[in-house]
PDB file of C-alpha atoms in Angstrom:
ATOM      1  CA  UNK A   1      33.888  54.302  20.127  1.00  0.00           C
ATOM      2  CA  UNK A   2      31.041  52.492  19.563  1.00  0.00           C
ATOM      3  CA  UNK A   3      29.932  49.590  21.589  1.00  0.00           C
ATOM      4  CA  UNK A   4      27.054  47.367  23.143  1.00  0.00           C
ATOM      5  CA  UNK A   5      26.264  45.974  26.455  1.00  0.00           C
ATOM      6  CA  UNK A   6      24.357  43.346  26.859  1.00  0.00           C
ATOM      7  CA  UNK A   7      22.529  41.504  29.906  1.00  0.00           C
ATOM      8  CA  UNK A   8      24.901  39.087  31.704  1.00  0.00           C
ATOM      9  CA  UNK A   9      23.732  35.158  31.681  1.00  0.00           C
ATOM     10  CA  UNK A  10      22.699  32.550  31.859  1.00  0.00           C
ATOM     11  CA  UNK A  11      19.168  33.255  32.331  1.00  0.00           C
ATOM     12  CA  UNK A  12      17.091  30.232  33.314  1.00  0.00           C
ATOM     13  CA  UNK A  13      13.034  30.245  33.260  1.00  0.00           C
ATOM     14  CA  UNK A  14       9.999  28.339  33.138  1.00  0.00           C
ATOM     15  CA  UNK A  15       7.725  27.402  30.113  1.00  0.00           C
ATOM     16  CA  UNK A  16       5.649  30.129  29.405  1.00  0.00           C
ATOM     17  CA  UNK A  17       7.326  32.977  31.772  1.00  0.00           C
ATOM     18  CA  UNK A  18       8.170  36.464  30.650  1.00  0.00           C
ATOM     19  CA  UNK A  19      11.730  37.245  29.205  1.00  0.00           C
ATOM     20  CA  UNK A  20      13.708  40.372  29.279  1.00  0.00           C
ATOM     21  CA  UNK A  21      17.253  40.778  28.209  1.00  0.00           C
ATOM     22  CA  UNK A  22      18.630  44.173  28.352  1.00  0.00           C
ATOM     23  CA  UNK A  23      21.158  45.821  25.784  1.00  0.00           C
ATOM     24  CA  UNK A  24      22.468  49.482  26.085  1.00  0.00           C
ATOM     25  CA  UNK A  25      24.528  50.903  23.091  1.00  0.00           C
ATOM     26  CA  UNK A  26      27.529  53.479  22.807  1.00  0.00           C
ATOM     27  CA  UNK A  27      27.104  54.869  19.336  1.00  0.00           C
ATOM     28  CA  UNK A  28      27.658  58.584  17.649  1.00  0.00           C
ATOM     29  CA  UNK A  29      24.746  59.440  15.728  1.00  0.00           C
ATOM     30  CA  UNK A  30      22.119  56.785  14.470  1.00  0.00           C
ATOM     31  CA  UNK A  31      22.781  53.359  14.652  1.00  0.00           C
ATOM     32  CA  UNK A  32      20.994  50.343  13.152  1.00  0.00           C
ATOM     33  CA  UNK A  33      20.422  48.055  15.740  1.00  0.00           C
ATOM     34  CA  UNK A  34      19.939  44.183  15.846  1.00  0.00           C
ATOM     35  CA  UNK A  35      19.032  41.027  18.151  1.00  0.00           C
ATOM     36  CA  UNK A  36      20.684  37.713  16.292  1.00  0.00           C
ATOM     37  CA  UNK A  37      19.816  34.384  18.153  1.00  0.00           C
ATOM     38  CA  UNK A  38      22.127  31.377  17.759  1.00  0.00           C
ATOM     39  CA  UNK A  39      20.646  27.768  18.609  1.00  0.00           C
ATOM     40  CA  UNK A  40      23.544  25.209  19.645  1.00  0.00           C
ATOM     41  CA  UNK A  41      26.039  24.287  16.958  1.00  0.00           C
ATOM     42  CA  UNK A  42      23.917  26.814  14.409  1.00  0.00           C
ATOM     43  CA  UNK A  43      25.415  29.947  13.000  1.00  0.00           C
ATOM     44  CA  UNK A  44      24.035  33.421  13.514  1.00  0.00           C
ATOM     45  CA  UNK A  45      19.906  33.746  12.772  1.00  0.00           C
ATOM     46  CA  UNK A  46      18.432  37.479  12.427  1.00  0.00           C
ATOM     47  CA  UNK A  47      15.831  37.759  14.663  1.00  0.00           C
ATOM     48  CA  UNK A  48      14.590  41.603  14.498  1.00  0.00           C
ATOM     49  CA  UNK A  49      15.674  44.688  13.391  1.00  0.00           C
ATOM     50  CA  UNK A  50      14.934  49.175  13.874  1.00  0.00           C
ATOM     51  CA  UNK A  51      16.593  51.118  11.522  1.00  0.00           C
ATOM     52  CA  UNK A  52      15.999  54.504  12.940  1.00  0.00           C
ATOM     53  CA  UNK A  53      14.622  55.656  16.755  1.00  0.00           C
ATOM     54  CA  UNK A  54      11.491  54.659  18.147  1.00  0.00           C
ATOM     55  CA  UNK A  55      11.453  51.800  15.763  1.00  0.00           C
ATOM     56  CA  UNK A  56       9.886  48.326  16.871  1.00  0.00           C
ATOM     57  CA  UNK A  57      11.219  45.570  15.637  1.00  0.00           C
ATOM     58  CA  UNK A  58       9.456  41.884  16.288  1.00  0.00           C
ATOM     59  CA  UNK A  59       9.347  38.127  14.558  1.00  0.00           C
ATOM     60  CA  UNK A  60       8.498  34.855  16.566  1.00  0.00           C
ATOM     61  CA  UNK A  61       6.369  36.804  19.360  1.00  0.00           C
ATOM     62  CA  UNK A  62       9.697  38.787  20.229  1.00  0.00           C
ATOM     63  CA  UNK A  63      10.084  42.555  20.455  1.00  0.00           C
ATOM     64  CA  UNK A  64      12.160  45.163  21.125  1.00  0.00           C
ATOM     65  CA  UNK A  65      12.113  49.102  20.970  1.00  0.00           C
ATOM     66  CA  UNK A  66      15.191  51.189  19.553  1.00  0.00           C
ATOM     67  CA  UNK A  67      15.027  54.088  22.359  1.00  0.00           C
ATOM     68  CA  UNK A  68      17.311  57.201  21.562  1.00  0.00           C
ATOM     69  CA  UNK A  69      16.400  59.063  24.713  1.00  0.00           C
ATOM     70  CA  UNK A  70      17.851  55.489  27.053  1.00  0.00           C
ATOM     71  CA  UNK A  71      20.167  54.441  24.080  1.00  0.00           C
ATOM     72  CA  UNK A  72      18.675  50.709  24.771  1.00  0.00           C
ATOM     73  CA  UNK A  73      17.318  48.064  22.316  1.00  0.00           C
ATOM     74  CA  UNK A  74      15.660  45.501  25.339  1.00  0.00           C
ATOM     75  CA  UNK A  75      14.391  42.146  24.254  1.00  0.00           C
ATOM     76  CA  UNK A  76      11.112  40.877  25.313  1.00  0.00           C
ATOM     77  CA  UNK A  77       8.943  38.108  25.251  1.00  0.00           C
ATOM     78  CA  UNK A  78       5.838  37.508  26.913  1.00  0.00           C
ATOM     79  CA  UNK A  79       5.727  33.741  27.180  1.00  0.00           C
ATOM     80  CA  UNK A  80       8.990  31.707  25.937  1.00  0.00           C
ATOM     81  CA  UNK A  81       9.012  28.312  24.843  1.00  0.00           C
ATOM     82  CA  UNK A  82      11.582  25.056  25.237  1.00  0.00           C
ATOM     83  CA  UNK A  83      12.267  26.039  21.470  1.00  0.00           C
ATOM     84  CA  UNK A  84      13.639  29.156  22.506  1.00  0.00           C
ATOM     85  CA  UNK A  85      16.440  28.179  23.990  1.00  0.00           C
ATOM     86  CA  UNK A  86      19.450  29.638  22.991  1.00  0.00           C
ATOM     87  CA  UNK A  87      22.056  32.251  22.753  1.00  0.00           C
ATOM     88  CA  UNK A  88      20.825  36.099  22.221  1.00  0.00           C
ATOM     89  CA  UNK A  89      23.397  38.747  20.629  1.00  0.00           C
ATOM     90  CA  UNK A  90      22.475  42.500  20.750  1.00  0.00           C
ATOM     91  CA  UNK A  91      24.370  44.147  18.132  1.00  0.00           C
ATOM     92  CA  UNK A  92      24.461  47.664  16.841  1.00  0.00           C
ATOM     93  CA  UNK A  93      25.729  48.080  13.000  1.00  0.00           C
ATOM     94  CA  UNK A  94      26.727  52.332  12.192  1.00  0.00           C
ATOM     95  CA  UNK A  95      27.664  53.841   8.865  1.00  0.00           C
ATOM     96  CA  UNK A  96      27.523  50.381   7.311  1.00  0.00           C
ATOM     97  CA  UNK A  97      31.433  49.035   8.771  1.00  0.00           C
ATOM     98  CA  UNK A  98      30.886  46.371  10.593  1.00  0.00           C
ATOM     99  CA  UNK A  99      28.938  45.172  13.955  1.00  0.00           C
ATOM    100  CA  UNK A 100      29.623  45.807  17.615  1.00  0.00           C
ATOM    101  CA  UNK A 101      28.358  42.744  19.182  1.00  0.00           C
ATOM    102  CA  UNK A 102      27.153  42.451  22.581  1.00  0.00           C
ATOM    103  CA  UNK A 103      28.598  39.722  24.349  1.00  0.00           C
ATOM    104  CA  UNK A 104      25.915  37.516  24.164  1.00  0.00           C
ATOM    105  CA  UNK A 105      23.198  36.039  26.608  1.00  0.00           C
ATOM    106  CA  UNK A 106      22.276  32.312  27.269  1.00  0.00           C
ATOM    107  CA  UNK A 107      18.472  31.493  27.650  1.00  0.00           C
ATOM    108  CA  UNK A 108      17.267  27.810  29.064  1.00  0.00           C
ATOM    109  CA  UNK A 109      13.930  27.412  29.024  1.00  0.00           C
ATOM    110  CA  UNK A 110      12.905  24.817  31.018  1.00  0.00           C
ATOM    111  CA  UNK A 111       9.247  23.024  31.138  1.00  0.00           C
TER     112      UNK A 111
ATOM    113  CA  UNK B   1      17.599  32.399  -2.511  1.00  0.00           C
ATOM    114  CA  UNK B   2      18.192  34.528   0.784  1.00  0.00           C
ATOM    115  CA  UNK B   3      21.018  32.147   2.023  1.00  0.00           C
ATOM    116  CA  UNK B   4      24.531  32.188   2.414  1.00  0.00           C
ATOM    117  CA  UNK B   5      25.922  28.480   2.039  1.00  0.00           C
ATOM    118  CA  UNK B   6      28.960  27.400   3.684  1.00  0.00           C
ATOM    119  CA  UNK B   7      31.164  24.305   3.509  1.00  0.00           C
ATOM    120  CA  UNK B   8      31.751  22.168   5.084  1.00  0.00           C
ATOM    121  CA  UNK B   9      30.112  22.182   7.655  1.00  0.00           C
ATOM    122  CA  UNK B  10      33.057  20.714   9.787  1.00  0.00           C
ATOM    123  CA  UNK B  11      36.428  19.897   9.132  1.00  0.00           C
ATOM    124  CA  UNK B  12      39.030  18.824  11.083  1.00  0.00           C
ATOM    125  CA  UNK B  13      42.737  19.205  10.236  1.00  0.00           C
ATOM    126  CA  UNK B  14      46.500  19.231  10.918  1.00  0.00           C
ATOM    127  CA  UNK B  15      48.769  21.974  11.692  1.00  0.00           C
ATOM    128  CA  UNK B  16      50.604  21.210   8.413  1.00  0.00           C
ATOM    129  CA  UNK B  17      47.519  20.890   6.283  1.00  0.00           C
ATOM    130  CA  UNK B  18      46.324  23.208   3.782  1.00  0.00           C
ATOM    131  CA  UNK B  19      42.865  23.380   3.437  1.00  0.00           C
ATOM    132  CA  UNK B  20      39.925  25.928   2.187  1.00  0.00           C
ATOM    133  CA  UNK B  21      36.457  26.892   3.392  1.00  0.00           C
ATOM    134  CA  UNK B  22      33.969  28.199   1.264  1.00  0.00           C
ATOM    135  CA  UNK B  23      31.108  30.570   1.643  1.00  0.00           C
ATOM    136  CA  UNK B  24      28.628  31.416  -1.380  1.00  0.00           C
ATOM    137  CA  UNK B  25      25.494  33.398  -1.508  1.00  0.00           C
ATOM    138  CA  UNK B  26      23.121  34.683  -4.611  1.00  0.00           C
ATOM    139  CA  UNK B  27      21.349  37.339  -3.040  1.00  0.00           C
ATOM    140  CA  UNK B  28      22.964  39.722  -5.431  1.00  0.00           C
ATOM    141  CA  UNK B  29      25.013  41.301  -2.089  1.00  0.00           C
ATOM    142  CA  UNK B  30      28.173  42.752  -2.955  1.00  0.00           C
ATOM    143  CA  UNK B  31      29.458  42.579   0.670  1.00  0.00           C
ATOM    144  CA  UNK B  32      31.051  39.829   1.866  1.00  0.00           C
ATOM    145  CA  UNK B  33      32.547  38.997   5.369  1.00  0.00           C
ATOM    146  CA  UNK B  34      34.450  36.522   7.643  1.00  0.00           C
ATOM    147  CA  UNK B  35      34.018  35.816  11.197  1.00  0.00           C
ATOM    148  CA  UNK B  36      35.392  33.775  14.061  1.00  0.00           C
ATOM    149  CA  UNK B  37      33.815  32.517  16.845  1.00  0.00           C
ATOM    150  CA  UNK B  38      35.307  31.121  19.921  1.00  0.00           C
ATOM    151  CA  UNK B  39      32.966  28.819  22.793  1.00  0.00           C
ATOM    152  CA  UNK B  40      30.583  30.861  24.661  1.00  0.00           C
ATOM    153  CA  UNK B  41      31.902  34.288  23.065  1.00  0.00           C
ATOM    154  CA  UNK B  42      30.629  36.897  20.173  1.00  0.00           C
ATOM    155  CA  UNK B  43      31.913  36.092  16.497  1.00  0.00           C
ATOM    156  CA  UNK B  44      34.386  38.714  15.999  1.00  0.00           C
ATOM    157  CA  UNK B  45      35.390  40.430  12.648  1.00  0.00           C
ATOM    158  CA  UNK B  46      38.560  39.137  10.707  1.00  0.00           C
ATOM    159  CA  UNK B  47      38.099  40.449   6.840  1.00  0.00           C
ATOM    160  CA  UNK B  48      35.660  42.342   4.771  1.00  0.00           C
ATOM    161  CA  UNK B  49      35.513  42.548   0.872  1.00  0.00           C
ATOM    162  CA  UNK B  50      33.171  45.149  -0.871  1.00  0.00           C
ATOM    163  CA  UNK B  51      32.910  44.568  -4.726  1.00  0.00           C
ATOM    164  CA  UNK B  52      35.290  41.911  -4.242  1.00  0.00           C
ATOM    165  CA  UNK B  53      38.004  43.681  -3.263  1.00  0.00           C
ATOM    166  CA  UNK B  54      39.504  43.446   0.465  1.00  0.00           C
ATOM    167  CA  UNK B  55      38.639  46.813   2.118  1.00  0.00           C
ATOM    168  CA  UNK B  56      39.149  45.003   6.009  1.00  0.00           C
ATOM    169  CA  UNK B  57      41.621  43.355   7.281  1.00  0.00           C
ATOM    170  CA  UNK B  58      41.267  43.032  11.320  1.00  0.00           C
ATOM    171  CA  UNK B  59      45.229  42.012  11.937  1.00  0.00           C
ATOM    172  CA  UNK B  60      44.212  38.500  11.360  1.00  0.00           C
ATOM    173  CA  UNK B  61      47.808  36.375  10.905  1.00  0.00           C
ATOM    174  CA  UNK B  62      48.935  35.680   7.468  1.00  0.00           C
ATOM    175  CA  UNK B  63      48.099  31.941   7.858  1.00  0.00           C
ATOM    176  CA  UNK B  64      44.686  32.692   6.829  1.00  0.00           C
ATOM    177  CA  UNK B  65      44.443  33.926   3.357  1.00  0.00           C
ATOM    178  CA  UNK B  66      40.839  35.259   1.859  1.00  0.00           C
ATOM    179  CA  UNK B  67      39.861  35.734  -1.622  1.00  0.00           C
ATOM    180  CA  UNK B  68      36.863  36.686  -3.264  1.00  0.00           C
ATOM    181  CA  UNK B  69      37.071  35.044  -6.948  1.00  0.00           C
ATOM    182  CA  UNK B  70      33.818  36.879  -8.127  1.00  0.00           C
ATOM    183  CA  UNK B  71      30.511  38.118  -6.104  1.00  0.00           C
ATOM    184  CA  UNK B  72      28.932  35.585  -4.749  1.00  0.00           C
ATOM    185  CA  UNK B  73      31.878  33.648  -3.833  1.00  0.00           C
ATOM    186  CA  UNK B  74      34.189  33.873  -0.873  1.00  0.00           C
ATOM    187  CA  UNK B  75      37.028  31.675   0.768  1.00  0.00           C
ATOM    188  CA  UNK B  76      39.518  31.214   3.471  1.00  0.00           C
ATOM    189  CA  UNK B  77      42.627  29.124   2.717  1.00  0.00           C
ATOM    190  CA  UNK B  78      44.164  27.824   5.914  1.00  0.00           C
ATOM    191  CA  UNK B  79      47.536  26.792   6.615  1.00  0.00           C
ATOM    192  CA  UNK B  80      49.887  26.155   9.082  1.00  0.00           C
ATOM    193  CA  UNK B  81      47.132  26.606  11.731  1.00  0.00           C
ATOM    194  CA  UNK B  82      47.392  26.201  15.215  1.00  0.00           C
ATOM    195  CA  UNK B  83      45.118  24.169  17.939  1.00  0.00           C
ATOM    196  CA  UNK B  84      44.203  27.777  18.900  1.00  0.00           C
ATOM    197  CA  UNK B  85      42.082  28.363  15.456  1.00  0.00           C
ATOM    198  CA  UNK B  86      39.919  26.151  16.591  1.00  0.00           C
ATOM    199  CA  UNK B  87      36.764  27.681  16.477  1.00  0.00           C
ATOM    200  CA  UNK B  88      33.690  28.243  14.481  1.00  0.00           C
ATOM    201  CA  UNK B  89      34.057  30.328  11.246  1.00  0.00           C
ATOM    202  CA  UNK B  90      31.297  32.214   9.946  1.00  0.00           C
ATOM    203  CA  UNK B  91      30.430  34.040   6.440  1.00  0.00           C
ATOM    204  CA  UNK B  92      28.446  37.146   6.079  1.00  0.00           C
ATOM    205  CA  UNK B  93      27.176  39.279   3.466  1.00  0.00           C
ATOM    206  CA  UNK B  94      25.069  42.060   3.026  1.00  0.00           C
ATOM    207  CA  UNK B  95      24.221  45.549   0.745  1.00  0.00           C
ATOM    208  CA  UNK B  96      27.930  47.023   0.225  1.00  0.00           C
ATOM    209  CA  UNK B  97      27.599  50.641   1.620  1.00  0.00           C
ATOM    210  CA  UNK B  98      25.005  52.286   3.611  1.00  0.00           C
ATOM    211  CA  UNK B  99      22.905  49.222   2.498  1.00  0.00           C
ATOM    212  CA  UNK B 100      24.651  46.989   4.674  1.00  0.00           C
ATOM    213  CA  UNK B 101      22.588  49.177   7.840  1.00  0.00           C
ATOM    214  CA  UNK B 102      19.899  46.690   6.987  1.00  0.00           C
ATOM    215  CA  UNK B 103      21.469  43.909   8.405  1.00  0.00           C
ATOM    216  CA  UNK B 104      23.870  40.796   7.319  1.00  0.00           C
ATOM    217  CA  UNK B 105      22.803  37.468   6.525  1.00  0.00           C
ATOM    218  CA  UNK B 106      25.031  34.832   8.463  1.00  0.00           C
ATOM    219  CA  UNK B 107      25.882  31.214   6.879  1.00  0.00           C
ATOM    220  CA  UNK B 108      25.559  28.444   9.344  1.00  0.00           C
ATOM    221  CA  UNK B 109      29.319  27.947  10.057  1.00  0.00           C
ATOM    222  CA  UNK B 110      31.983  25.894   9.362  1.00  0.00           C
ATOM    223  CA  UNK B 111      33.122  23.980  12.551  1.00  0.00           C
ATOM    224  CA  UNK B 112      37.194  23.481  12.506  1.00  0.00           C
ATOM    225  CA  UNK B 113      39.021  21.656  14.795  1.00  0.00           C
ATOM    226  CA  UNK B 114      42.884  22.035  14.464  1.00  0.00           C
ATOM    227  CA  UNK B 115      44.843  18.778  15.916  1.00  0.00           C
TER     228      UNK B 115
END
């Protein structure tokens, strides 16, 4: 069936450092894949989007590639702020059911 | 308007208490969608209604009860709960269909806390 793996946390980095957080997917056919972000005590925020393969989605100086050929949807940022602290959900959404949710990766960002 | 609005925002209650959350959105979506979220974990799926009628229902236990009154409205009546509901409960909607690829738009929550 379909599913997502995402990057165990916490991750923990300095003002202004580079951020990765991998996600791999398990899906027949062609997915729609997601990153949501969830600040502390806040529901679920859409941060980007690709519809269809080779696809970049980005918002708020983050960015991530939907690859076919590596079935991965990484997150990246080049330099993270305090403000970006929070809790990262890869998610894959096929055939319009519902979402597979990763399980979710903590970032601290500290200054 | 490209929210969906739910209240409250927290409520606390007893395990003999009956008591309803509410989740509305006017983005004209005719998806609509409950989640639950437990600390430190992924929200996971407990109904979906498309045009307003229930086409999900992920084995959640009878003592919560949905209903979608018309299409931008949806609810969760709660009763008889247990201190292991406690969680944070989130609406969802989105295009019914295919459309709903595009992504969902998530309320903010509605914090419960079952005593």
């Amino acid at each position: 069936g379909d599913s997502v793996t995402q990057m165990e946390g916490p991750v923990t980095l300095s003002e202004e450092a580079f951020l990765t957080i991998n996600c791999t997917y398990t899906a027949t056919g062609y997915p729609s894949l997601f990153w949501y972000v969830q600040y502390p005590g806040e529901g679920l925020q859409l941060l980007l989007k690709a519809t269809k393969a080779d696809d970049k989605g980005s918002n708020k100086g983050f960015e991530a590639t939907y690859r076919k050929e590596t079935t991965s949807f990484h997150l990246e940022k080049g330099s993270v702020q305090v403000s970006d602290s929070a809790v990262y959900f890869c998610a894959l959404l096929h055939r319009g059911n519902q979402f597979y949710f990763g399980t979710g990766t903590s970032l601290t960002v500290i200054p | 308007d490209t929210e969906v609005t739910q209240t409250p925002k927290h409520l606390v209650m007893g395990m003999t208490n009956k008591k309803s959350l509410k989740c509305e959105q006017h983005m004209g979506h005719r998806a609509m969608y409950w989640y639950k979220q437990k600390a430190k974990k992924p929200p996971e799926l407990m109904f979906v209604y498309s045009y307003e009628k229930l086409s999900i229902n992920e084995s959640v236990p009878s003592r919560f009860s949905p209903e979608c009154p018309n299409s931008s409205l949806l609810n969760l009546h709660l009763h008889a709960l247990q201190p292991e509901d406690s969680a944070l409960y989130l609406c969802a909607s989105s295009q019914a269909g295919e459309g709903a690829n595009y992504g969902y738009t998530f309320g903010s929550g509605t914090r419960l806390t079952v005593v």
